[in-house]
């Protein structure tokens, strides 16, 4: 009840804000001019050189990175010495994707099958109403703009804290990655609706306590659709000293800002924030995860953070190219890679250590693993490649196939979640 009431209060506040100042303050252009470039970068060192310039890396396919750079970033991008090819104006591409009525705070036509924040909230409440013995909704705190951050718990006795391995799914750290919200909602729907009739699902739910956070960054996600067009927004909506937004996935507190895998410039899409956990959203998820240490033992054993796009499965560490490092030994690296590859063989994604993509510091997986020994993966969903920001906006007709595609990988993950080393024949 408490969680529900807080959700309603937050919604009411948002409705008031929307009524008083209908997105006016939120429509000011924040990007001077964004151009899409294709950069040829054959290895992780080359890709890290690109990421280091602070440009917005959208995706990777083969030896090609798709990035967006503003004019002020172009010199740095060119000075990497890599082949850089212009692919056109990013916002013109976006404008072609569709337009809803200004101020609708909703997806344009072709995208209405995606859940906005109010619809996500309603869906979560409906799940609990339909399955009160399987699902329980709680609020883990609020976003910068005051939206409730929801965690839905799925178990065969959700109001009790059972002595069972716990699993966490987080979605939508990055605002424009709306397909990930659908992934989290699909996981919820499949595990709850399937429980009564599917014995494999029943066995998984009976033996685990499963937490799902469908939107870590609701402010960013709502901003992304608030003008009736799709904006390609990535970060949260917290003002910084020069601009707006912190990249949540550079704001986590393990090796924060250590290694050139994030930006110190407020306008950059990979701005790490003024300090680790400066973003309310990462703080809240951190506090929730910390709160699952019971009797000195972290209950959450495994975690997937969902992103788009490039169809990849990634594991720690992201801050170093080394396969092993402090807190990550060869057996653990082997277990990460083995389960990662097995999951990839089920969904057709490409499995690799996350720094094989490019170095990132302050990412969620490194913190989960280093701080809590949670087996933490990133899944970069559909599509495999895009020609610009459109990669973040597959039409809603793609949702069903792309979330269902991950079912068997998720089942494998849930099956091993009590003891990931079992995948390499070790016990826990
Ligand atoms: O850069 C990110 O935060 C993730 N990619 S995204 O396009 N969704 O923004 C990837 C994070 C994985 N970690 C590393 N590559 N080290
Ligand atoms: Zn992302």
Short mmCIF file of C-alpha atoms and ligand atoms in Angstrom, two decimals:
data_model
loop_
_atom_site.label_atom_id
_atom_site.label_comp_id
_atom_site.label_asym_id
_atom_site.label_seq_id
_atom_site.Cartn_x
_atom_site.Cartn_y
_atom_site.Cartn_z
CA UNK A 1 0.00 0.00 0.00
CA UNK A 2 2.73 2.38 1.02
CA UNK A 3 4.57 1.97 -2.24
CA UNK A 4 1.38 2.47 -4.19
CA UNK A 5 0.46 5.61 -2.30
CA UNK A 6 3.86 7.13 -2.84
CA UNK A 7 3.58 6.30 -6.51
CA UNK A 8 0.26 8.07 -6.71
CA UNK A 9 1.56 11.09 -4.85
CA UNK A 10 4.50 11.31 -7.23
CA UNK A 11 2.17 11.02 -10.19
CA UNK A 12 -0.07 13.70 -8.80
CA UNK A 13 2.94 16.00 -8.33
CA UNK A 14 4.05 15.35 -11.88
CA UNK A 15 0.59 16.08 -13.17
CA UNK A 16 0.71 19.39 -11.32
CA UNK A 17 4.13 20.23 -12.73
CA UNK A 18 2.94 19.32 -16.21
CA UNK A 19 -0.18 21.44 -15.83
CA UNK A 20 1.69 24.45 -14.47
CA UNK A 21 4.51 24.54 -17.00
CA UNK A 22 3.80 22.23 -19.92
CA UNK A 23 7.32 21.09 -20.82
CA UNK A 24 8.30 24.67 -21.74
CA UNK A 25 11.48 24.63 -19.68
CA UNK A 26 12.25 21.20 -21.04
CA UNK A 27 12.14 22.04 -24.72
CA UNK A 28 15.17 24.35 -24.87
CA UNK A 29 17.61 22.75 -27.31
CA UNK A 30 20.58 21.39 -25.43
CA UNK A 31 22.56 20.24 -28.42
CA UNK A 32 24.03 22.84 -30.74
CA UNK A 33 24.42 20.56 -33.71
CA UNK A 34 24.71 16.82 -33.67
CA UNK A 35 26.22 14.94 -36.58
CA UNK A 36 26.41 11.17 -36.95
CA UNK A 37 29.80 9.73 -37.87
CA UNK A 38 30.96 6.27 -38.68
CA UNK A 39 34.42 5.64 -37.27
CA UNK A 40 36.55 2.68 -38.26
CA UNK A 41 37.97 1.29 -35.04
CA UNK A 42 39.12 -2.30 -35.29
CA UNK A 43 40.11 -2.95 -31.67
CA UNK A 44 39.26 -1.94 -28.13
CA UNK A 45 42.19 0.47 -27.87
CA UNK A 46 40.98 2.33 -30.96
CA UNK A 47 37.38 2.30 -29.72
CA UNK A 48 38.47 3.59 -26.31
CA UNK A 49 40.33 6.45 -28.04
CA UNK A 50 36.99 7.39 -29.59
CA UNK A 51 34.99 7.01 -26.38
CA UNK A 52 37.62 9.08 -24.57
CA UNK A 53 36.89 12.13 -26.69
CA UNK A 54 33.53 12.29 -24.90
CA UNK A 55 31.48 11.77 -28.07
CA UNK A 56 28.24 9.83 -27.86
CA UNK A 57 28.99 6.24 -28.90
CA UNK A 58 25.71 4.81 -30.16
CA UNK A 59 26.69 1.32 -31.22
CA UNK A 60 29.27 -0.99 -32.65
CA UNK A 61 29.09 -3.48 -35.49
CA UNK A 62 32.23 -5.23 -36.74
CA UNK A 63 35.00 -2.62 -36.91
CA UNK A 64 32.58 0.31 -37.21
CA UNK A 65 31.49 2.58 -34.41
CA UNK A 66 28.50 4.84 -34.90
CA UNK A 67 28.95 8.04 -32.91
CA UNK A 68 27.44 11.48 -32.59
CA UNK A 69 29.72 14.46 -32.22
CA UNK A 70 29.01 18.12 -31.77
CA UNK A 71 31.19 20.62 -33.67
CA UNK A 72 33.33 21.23 -30.57
CA UNK A 73 34.18 17.52 -30.41
CA UNK A 74 35.10 17.04 -34.03
CA UNK A 75 38.73 18.10 -33.71
CA UNK A 76 39.29 15.56 -30.91
CA UNK A 77 37.52 12.87 -32.92
CA UNK A 78 39.68 13.52 -35.98
CA UNK A 79 42.85 13.63 -33.91
CA UNK A 80 42.35 9.95 -33.04
CA UNK A 81 43.78 9.37 -36.52
CA UNK A 82 40.98 6.93 -37.32
CA UNK A 83 38.85 7.10 -40.46
CA UNK A 84 35.84 9.33 -39.71
CA UNK A 85 32.95 9.50 -42.16
CA UNK A 86 29.98 11.84 -41.81
CA UNK A 87 26.58 10.16 -41.99
CA UNK A 88 24.42 13.24 -41.74
CA UNK A 89 22.56 15.37 -39.26
CA UNK A 90 21.40 13.39 -36.22
CA UNK A 91 18.35 15.49 -35.52
CA UNK A 92 17.13 15.39 -39.11
CA UNK A 93 17.22 11.61 -38.85
CA UNK A 94 15.25 11.76 -35.63
CA UNK A 95 12.65 14.11 -37.10
CA UNK A 96 11.89 11.50 -39.75
CA UNK A 97 10.99 8.92 -37.13
CA UNK A 98 7.75 10.63 -36.27
CA UNK A 99 6.08 13.40 -34.40
CA UNK A 100 3.32 13.35 -31.84
CA UNK A 101 1.49 16.44 -30.75
CA UNK A 102 3.73 18.86 -28.89
CA UNK A 103 3.44 18.48 -25.16
CA UNK A 104 1.77 15.08 -25.30
CA UNK A 105 4.48 13.52 -23.14
CA UNK A 106 4.04 10.39 -25.14
CA UNK A 107 5.55 8.38 -27.93
CA UNK A 108 4.75 9.36 -31.52
CA UNK A 109 2.84 7.11 -33.89
CA UNK A 110 4.68 3.87 -34.60
CA UNK A 111 5.94 3.83 -30.99
CA UNK A 112 2.80 3.89 -28.92
CA UNK A 113 3.31 0.23 -28.01
CA UNK A 114 6.17 1.39 -25.76
CA UNK A 115 5.32 2.18 -22.15
CA UNK A 116 5.82 5.74 -20.96
CA UNK A 117 6.25 6.31 -17.23
CA UNK A 118 2.54 6.49 -16.37
CA UNK A 119 1.87 3.35 -18.39
CA UNK A 120 4.77 1.52 -16.76
CA UNK A 121 3.44 2.49 -13.33
CA UNK A 122 -0.03 1.29 -14.27
CA UNK A 123 1.36 -1.97 -15.61
CA UNK A 124 3.26 -2.64 -12.39
CA UNK A 125 0.19 -1.97 -10.28
CA UNK A 126 -1.89 -4.20 -12.54
CA UNK A 127 0.63 -7.04 -12.17
CA UNK A 128 0.36 -6.85 -8.40
CA UNK A 129 -3.44 -6.72 -8.61
CA UNK A 130 -3.48 -9.78 -10.89
CA UNK A 131 -0.84 -11.74 -8.96
CA UNK A 132 -0.85 -10.62 -5.32
CA UNK A 133 0.75 -13.90 -4.21
CA UNK A 134 3.60 -13.58 -6.71
CA UNK A 135 4.41 -9.91 -7.05
CA UNK A 136 4.93 -7.00 -4.73
CA UNK A 137 5.71 -3.43 -5.69
CA UNK A 138 7.96 -1.16 -3.75
CA UNK A 139 9.48 2.24 -4.27
CA UNK A 140 13.22 2.46 -3.69
CA UNK A 141 13.20 6.26 -3.65
CA UNK A 142 12.77 9.01 -6.18
CA UNK A 143 14.56 10.37 -9.22
CA UNK A 144 16.03 13.86 -9.47
CA UNK A 145 12.66 15.22 -10.58
CA UNK A 146 10.78 13.27 -7.96
CA UNK A 147 9.44 10.29 -9.87
CA UNK A 148 9.17 7.05 -7.93
CA UNK A 149 11.79 4.47 -8.78
CA UNK A 150 10.01 1.12 -8.65
CA UNK A 151 11.31 -2.30 -7.74
CA UNK A 152 8.91 -5.15 -8.32
CA UNK A 153 9.66 -8.32 -6.42
CA UNK A 154 8.62 -11.70 -7.81
CA UNK A 155 8.65 -14.77 -5.57
CA UNK A 156 6.24 -17.40 -4.28
CA UNK A 157 5.82 -15.40 -1.08
CA UNK A 158 6.75 -11.86 -2.04
CA UNK A 159 5.92 -10.18 1.24
CA UNK A 160 8.36 -12.44 3.14
CA UNK A 161 12.14 -12.17 3.01
CA UNK A 162 12.96 -15.78 2.27
CA UNK A 163 16.38 -17.42 2.44
CA UNK A 164 16.64 -17.83 -1.31
CA UNK A 165 19.15 -16.52 -3.84
CA UNK A 166 18.07 -13.13 -5.15
CA UNK A 167 18.39 -11.83 -8.67
CA UNK A 168 18.20 -8.24 -9.95
CA UNK A 169 17.25 -6.88 -13.36
CA UNK A 170 17.71 -3.16 -14.04
CA UNK A 171 16.50 -1.37 -17.15
CA UNK A 172 16.62 2.09 -18.71
CA UNK A 173 19.70 3.61 -17.09
CA UNK A 174 19.95 5.35 -20.45
CA UNK A 175 16.87 7.38 -21.25
CA UNK A 176 16.52 6.69 -24.96
CA UNK A 177 16.90 2.92 -24.56
CA UNK A 178 13.14 2.44 -24.26
CA UNK A 179 13.23 -1.15 -25.51
CA UNK A 180 14.85 -2.09 -22.19
CA UNK A 181 11.77 -0.98 -20.24
CA UNK A 182 9.80 -3.39 -22.39
CA UNK A 183 12.36 -6.10 -21.57
CA UNK A 184 11.91 -5.64 -17.83
CA UNK A 185 8.12 -5.55 -18.19
CA UNK A 186 8.26 -8.69 -20.32
CA UNK A 187 10.32 -10.52 -17.68
CA UNK A 188 7.72 -9.53 -15.08
CA UNK A 189 4.79 -10.56 -17.22
CA UNK A 190 6.30 -13.86 -18.29
CA UNK A 191 7.31 -14.95 -14.80
CA UNK A 192 3.99 -14.00 -13.22
CA UNK A 193 1.56 -15.01 -16.00
CA UNK A 194 3.54 -18.19 -16.71
CA UNK A 195 3.82 -19.38 -13.12
CA UNK A 196 0.56 -21.30 -12.99
CA UNK A 197 1.01 -23.24 -16.22
CA UNK A 198 4.74 -23.43 -16.98
CA UNK A 199 6.60 -25.82 -14.67
CA UNK A 200 10.04 -24.46 -15.61
CA UNK A 201 8.96 -20.92 -14.72
CA UNK A 202 7.39 -22.16 -11.49
CA UNK A 203 10.62 -23.91 -10.51
CA UNK A 204 12.65 -20.74 -11.13
CA UNK A 205 10.26 -18.47 -9.26
CA UNK A 206 9.93 -20.95 -6.38
CA UNK A 207 13.69 -21.09 -5.88
CA UNK A 208 14.57 -17.38 -6.26
CA UNK A 209 13.56 -13.91 -5.19
CA UNK A 210 13.60 -11.78 -8.31
CA UNK A 211 13.78 -7.98 -8.30
CA UNK A 212 12.99 -5.93 -11.39
CA UNK A 213 13.62 -2.18 -11.70
CA UNK A 214 11.98 -1.29 -15.04
CA UNK A 215 13.25 2.29 -15.19
CA UNK A 216 16.32 3.54 -13.39
CA UNK A 217 16.11 6.84 -15.29
CA UNK A 218 12.44 7.83 -15.68
CA UNK A 219 13.19 11.58 -15.88
CA UNK A 220 15.42 11.05 -18.88
CA UNK A 221 12.98 8.66 -20.52
CA UNK A 222 10.06 11.08 -20.14
CA UNK A 223 12.19 13.98 -21.37
CA UNK A 224 13.12 11.93 -24.40
CA UNK A 225 9.48 11.83 -25.52
CA UNK A 226 8.13 15.01 -23.93
CA UNK A 227 8.28 17.22 -27.01
CA UNK A 228 6.33 14.78 -29.12
CA UNK A 229 9.47 13.91 -31.05
CA UNK A 230 12.15 11.42 -30.10
CA UNK A 231 15.13 13.36 -28.82
CA UNK A 232 17.92 10.84 -28.46
CA UNK A 233 18.48 11.82 -24.83
CA UNK A 234 20.80 9.53 -22.85
CA UNK A 235 21.53 10.96 -19.39
CA UNK A 236 19.41 11.84 -16.39
CA UNK A 237 17.94 15.34 -16.05
CA UNK A 238 20.00 16.67 -13.17
CA UNK A 239 21.54 20.06 -13.96
CA UNK A 240 25.33 20.26 -13.80
CA UNK A 241 27.63 23.26 -13.73
CA UNK A 242 27.59 23.78 -17.48
CA UNK A 243 24.72 21.77 -18.87
CA UNK A 244 22.18 19.10 -18.01
CA UNK A 245 22.53 15.46 -17.21
CA UNK A 246 24.82 12.86 -15.73
CA UNK A 247 25.40 9.55 -17.45
CA UNK A 248 24.16 7.10 -14.81
CA UNK A 249 26.39 4.38 -16.20
CA UNK A 250 29.52 6.45 -15.49
CA UNK A 251 28.40 7.49 -12.01
CA UNK A 252 28.87 4.25 -10.05
CA UNK A 253 31.43 4.29 -7.30
CA UNK A 254 33.99 1.66 -8.24
CA UNK A 255 37.04 3.13 -10.00
CA UNK A 256 34.85 6.15 -10.75
CA UNK A 257 36.56 8.39 -13.32
CA UNK A 258 39.74 6.36 -13.08
CA UNK A 259 40.68 5.49 -16.59
CA UNK A 260 39.50 7.78 -19.35
CA UNK A 261 36.27 5.82 -19.66
CA UNK A 262 34.01 8.77 -18.88
CA UNK A 263 33.95 12.53 -19.33
CA UNK A 264 34.46 15.39 -16.88
CA UNK A 265 32.65 17.82 -19.22
CA UNK A 266 29.06 18.56 -18.22
CA UNK A 267 27.74 18.67 -21.77
CA UNK A 268 29.22 15.31 -22.72
CA UNK A 269 26.88 12.34 -23.08
CA UNK A 270 29.25 10.36 -20.86
CA UNK A 271 29.56 12.98 -18.11
CA UNK A 272 30.41 11.11 -14.94
CA UNK A 273 28.99 13.69 -12.52
CA UNK A 274 30.94 15.75 -9.95
CA UNK A 275 31.40 12.73 -7.69
CA UNK A 276 30.54 9.06 -7.59
CA UNK A 277 26.82 8.52 -6.91
CA UNK A 278 26.05 12.21 -7.42
CA UNK A 279 22.97 11.13 -9.39
CA UNK A 280 19.97 10.41 -7.16
CA UNK A 281 19.05 7.47 -9.37
CA UNK A 282 22.33 5.58 -8.96
CA UNK A 283 22.29 6.42 -5.25
CA UNK A 284 18.85 4.86 -4.84
CA UNK A 285 19.75 1.67 -6.69
CA UNK A 286 23.03 1.50 -4.74
CA UNK A 287 21.14 1.89 -1.45
CA UNK A 288 18.67 -0.78 -2.46
CA UNK A 289 21.45 -3.22 -3.35
CA UNK A 290 23.29 -2.38 -0.13
CA UNK A 291 20.07 -3.04 1.78
CA UNK A 292 20.04 -6.60 0.50
CA UNK A 293 23.06 -7.41 2.66
CA UNK A 294 21.36 -9.48 5.36
CA UNK A 295 23.39 -10.88 8.24
CA UNK A 296 26.54 -9.75 6.48
CA UNK A 297 25.68 -11.66 3.29
CA UNK A 298 24.61 -10.04 0.03
CA UNK A 299 21.41 -11.79 -1.02
CA UNK A 300 21.52 -10.67 -4.66
CA UNK A 301 23.73 -13.13 -6.47
CA UNK A 302 23.32 -12.13 -10.09
CA UNK A 303 22.27 -9.10 -12.10
CA UNK A 304 21.57 -8.04 -15.66
CA UNK A 305 21.56 -4.37 -16.67
CA UNK A 306 19.68 -3.97 -19.95
CA UNK A 307 20.78 -1.50 -22.63
CA UNK A 308 20.46 -0.95 -26.38
CA UNK A 309 21.94 -1.41 -28.90
CA UNK A 310 24.47 -3.69 -30.67
CA UNK A 311 23.33 -7.17 -29.52
CA UNK A 312 26.12 -7.82 -27.05
CA UNK A 313 26.53 -9.62 -23.74
CA UNK A 314 29.19 -7.89 -21.63
CA UNK A 315 30.81 -8.68 -18.29
CA UNK A 316 33.33 -6.97 -15.93
CA UNK A 317 35.62 -5.33 -15.76
CA UNK A 318 34.94 -2.34 -17.95
CA UNK A 319 37.59 -0.07 -16.46
CA UNK A 320 40.58 -2.18 -17.51
CA UNK A 321 41.52 -4.26 -20.52
CA UNK A 322 42.98 -6.90 -18.22
CA UNK A 323 40.99 -10.12 -17.95
CA UNK A 324 41.83 -10.38 -14.25
CA UNK A 325 42.35 -7.56 -11.77
CA UNK A 326 41.82 -6.76 -8.09
CA UNK A 327 38.82 -8.77 -6.93
CA UNK A 328 38.48 -10.72 -10.17
CA UNK A 329 40.57 -13.87 -10.46
CA UNK A 330 41.03 -16.22 -13.41
CA UNK A 331 38.33 -18.68 -12.29
CA UNK A 332 35.83 -15.88 -11.81
CA UNK A 333 36.68 -14.36 -15.19
CA UNK A 334 36.25 -17.81 -16.70
CA UNK A 335 32.84 -18.25 -15.04
CA UNK A 336 31.70 -14.82 -16.26
CA UNK A 337 32.82 -15.60 -19.80
CA UNK A 338 31.43 -19.14 -19.83
CA UNK A 339 27.94 -18.16 -18.72
CA UNK A 340 28.11 -15.08 -20.95
CA UNK A 341 28.89 -17.25 -23.99
CA UNK A 342 26.22 -19.81 -23.15
CA UNK A 343 23.60 -17.08 -22.86
CA UNK A 344 24.81 -15.57 -26.14
CA UNK A 345 24.40 -18.88 -27.91
CA UNK A 346 20.75 -18.71 -26.91
CA UNK A 347 19.92 -15.19 -28.10
CA UNK A 348 22.47 -14.73 -30.87
CA UNK A 349 24.23 -11.78 -29.25
CA UNK A 350 28.02 -11.39 -29.25
CA UNK A 351 29.66 -12.18 -25.89
CA UNK A 352 32.74 -10.28 -24.65
CA UNK A 353 34.36 -8.63 -21.66
CA UNK A 354 32.93 -5.12 -21.57
CA UNK A 355 36.31 -3.40 -22.02
CA UNK A 356 36.67 -5.31 -25.31
CA UNK A 357 33.99 -2.90 -26.51
CA UNK A 358 35.66 0.19 -25.06
CA UNK A 359 36.85 1.22 -21.62
CA UNK A 360 34.19 2.61 -19.33
CA UNK A 361 34.70 3.64 -15.74
CA UNK A 362 31.99 4.15 -13.17
CA UNK A 363 29.83 1.50 -14.85
CA UNK A 364 27.23 -0.49 -12.94
CA UNK A 365 28.70 -3.96 -13.59
CA UNK A 366 32.10 -3.10 -12.11
CA UNK A 367 30.50 -1.75 -8.94
CA UNK A 368 28.13 -4.70 -8.51
CA UNK A 369 30.96 -7.16 -8.88
CA UNK A 370 33.76 -5.37 -7.01
CA UNK A 371 31.58 -4.21 -4.13
CA UNK A 372 29.16 -7.10 -3.72
CA UNK A 373 30.47 -10.01 -5.81
CA UNK A 374 27.22 -9.94 -7.74
CA UNK A 375 27.60 -11.69 -11.11
CA UNK A 376 26.67 -8.67 -13.16
CA UNK A 377 26.16 -8.55 -16.93
CA UNK A 378 25.16 -5.92 -19.46
CA UNK A 379 22.90 -6.98 -22.32
CA UNK A 380 22.90 -4.61 -25.28
CA UNK A 381 19.69 -5.42 -27.12
CA UNK A 382 18.45 -5.13 -30.68
CA UNK A 383 19.35 -3.88 -33.24
CA UNK A 384 22.82 -5.12 -34.08
CA UNK A 385 23.56 -1.95 -35.97
CA UNK A 386 21.97 1.38 -36.69
CA UNK A 387 22.82 4.34 -38.87
CA UNK A 388 22.44 6.82 -36.05
CA UNK A 389 20.01 7.51 -33.27
CA UNK A 390 17.40 5.44 -35.11
CA UNK A 391 19.05 2.37 -33.57
CA UNK A 392 17.46 3.39 -30.27
CA UNK A 393 14.02 3.62 -31.82
CA UNK A 394 12.87 0.39 -33.41
CA UNK A 395 9.14 0.56 -34.16
CA UNK A 396 6.88 -0.95 -31.54
CA UNK A 397 6.16 -3.84 -33.91
CA UNK A 398 9.69 -5.09 -33.09
CA UNK A 399 9.13 -5.25 -29.33
CA UNK A 400 7.54 -8.68 -29.00
CA UNK A 401 10.15 -10.59 -30.98
CA UNK A 402 13.08 -8.77 -29.41
CA UNK A 403 12.07 -9.28 -25.79
CA UNK A 404 10.96 -12.89 -26.35
CA UNK A 405 14.29 -13.57 -28.01
CA UNK A 406 15.94 -13.31 -24.60
CA UNK A 407 13.65 -15.75 -22.77
CA UNK A 408 15.91 -18.77 -22.86
CA UNK A 409 19.02 -16.72 -22.05
CA UNK A 410 17.20 -15.25 -19.05
CA UNK A 411 16.08 -18.73 -17.96
CA UNK A 412 19.67 -19.99 -18.14
CA UNK A 413 20.81 -16.97 -16.16
CA UNK A 414 18.12 -17.51 -13.51
CA UNK A 415 19.04 -21.18 -13.32
CA UNK A 416 22.69 -20.46 -12.56
CA UNK A 417 21.99 -17.41 -10.41
CA UNK A 418 22.35 -19.29 -7.11
CA UNK A 419 25.93 -20.27 -8.00
CA UNK A 420 27.38 -18.96 -11.25
CA UNK A 421 30.70 -20.84 -10.77
CA UNK A 422 28.72 -24.06 -11.27
CA UNK A 423 28.84 -23.20 -14.97
CA UNK A 424 32.56 -24.10 -14.87
CA UNK A 425 32.07 -27.07 -12.57
CA UNK A 426 32.82 -25.30 -9.30
CA UNK A 427 30.70 -25.28 -6.19
CA UNK A 428 29.75 -22.29 -4.05
O1 LIG B 1 28.47 2.84 -22.68
C1 LIG B 1 27.63 2.26 -21.97
O2 LIG B 1 27.27 2.66 -20.88
C2 LIG B 1 27.01 0.96 -22.49
N1 LIG B 1 26.67 1.09 -23.87
S1 LIG B 1 25.44 2.09 -24.32
O3 LIG B 1 25.48 2.21 -25.76
N2 LIG B 1 24.07 1.40 -23.95
O4 LIG B 1 25.57 3.31 -23.62
C3 LIG B 1 28.03 -0.15 -22.38
C4 LIG B 1 28.59 -0.35 -21.03
C5 LIG B 1 29.43 -1.56 -20.97
N3 LIG B 1 30.71 -1.34 -20.44
C6 LIG B 1 31.86 -1.15 -21.19
N4 LIG B 1 31.84 -1.07 -22.47
N5 LIG B 1 33.01 -1.11 -20.55
ZN1 LIG B 2 22.92 2.18 -22.50
#
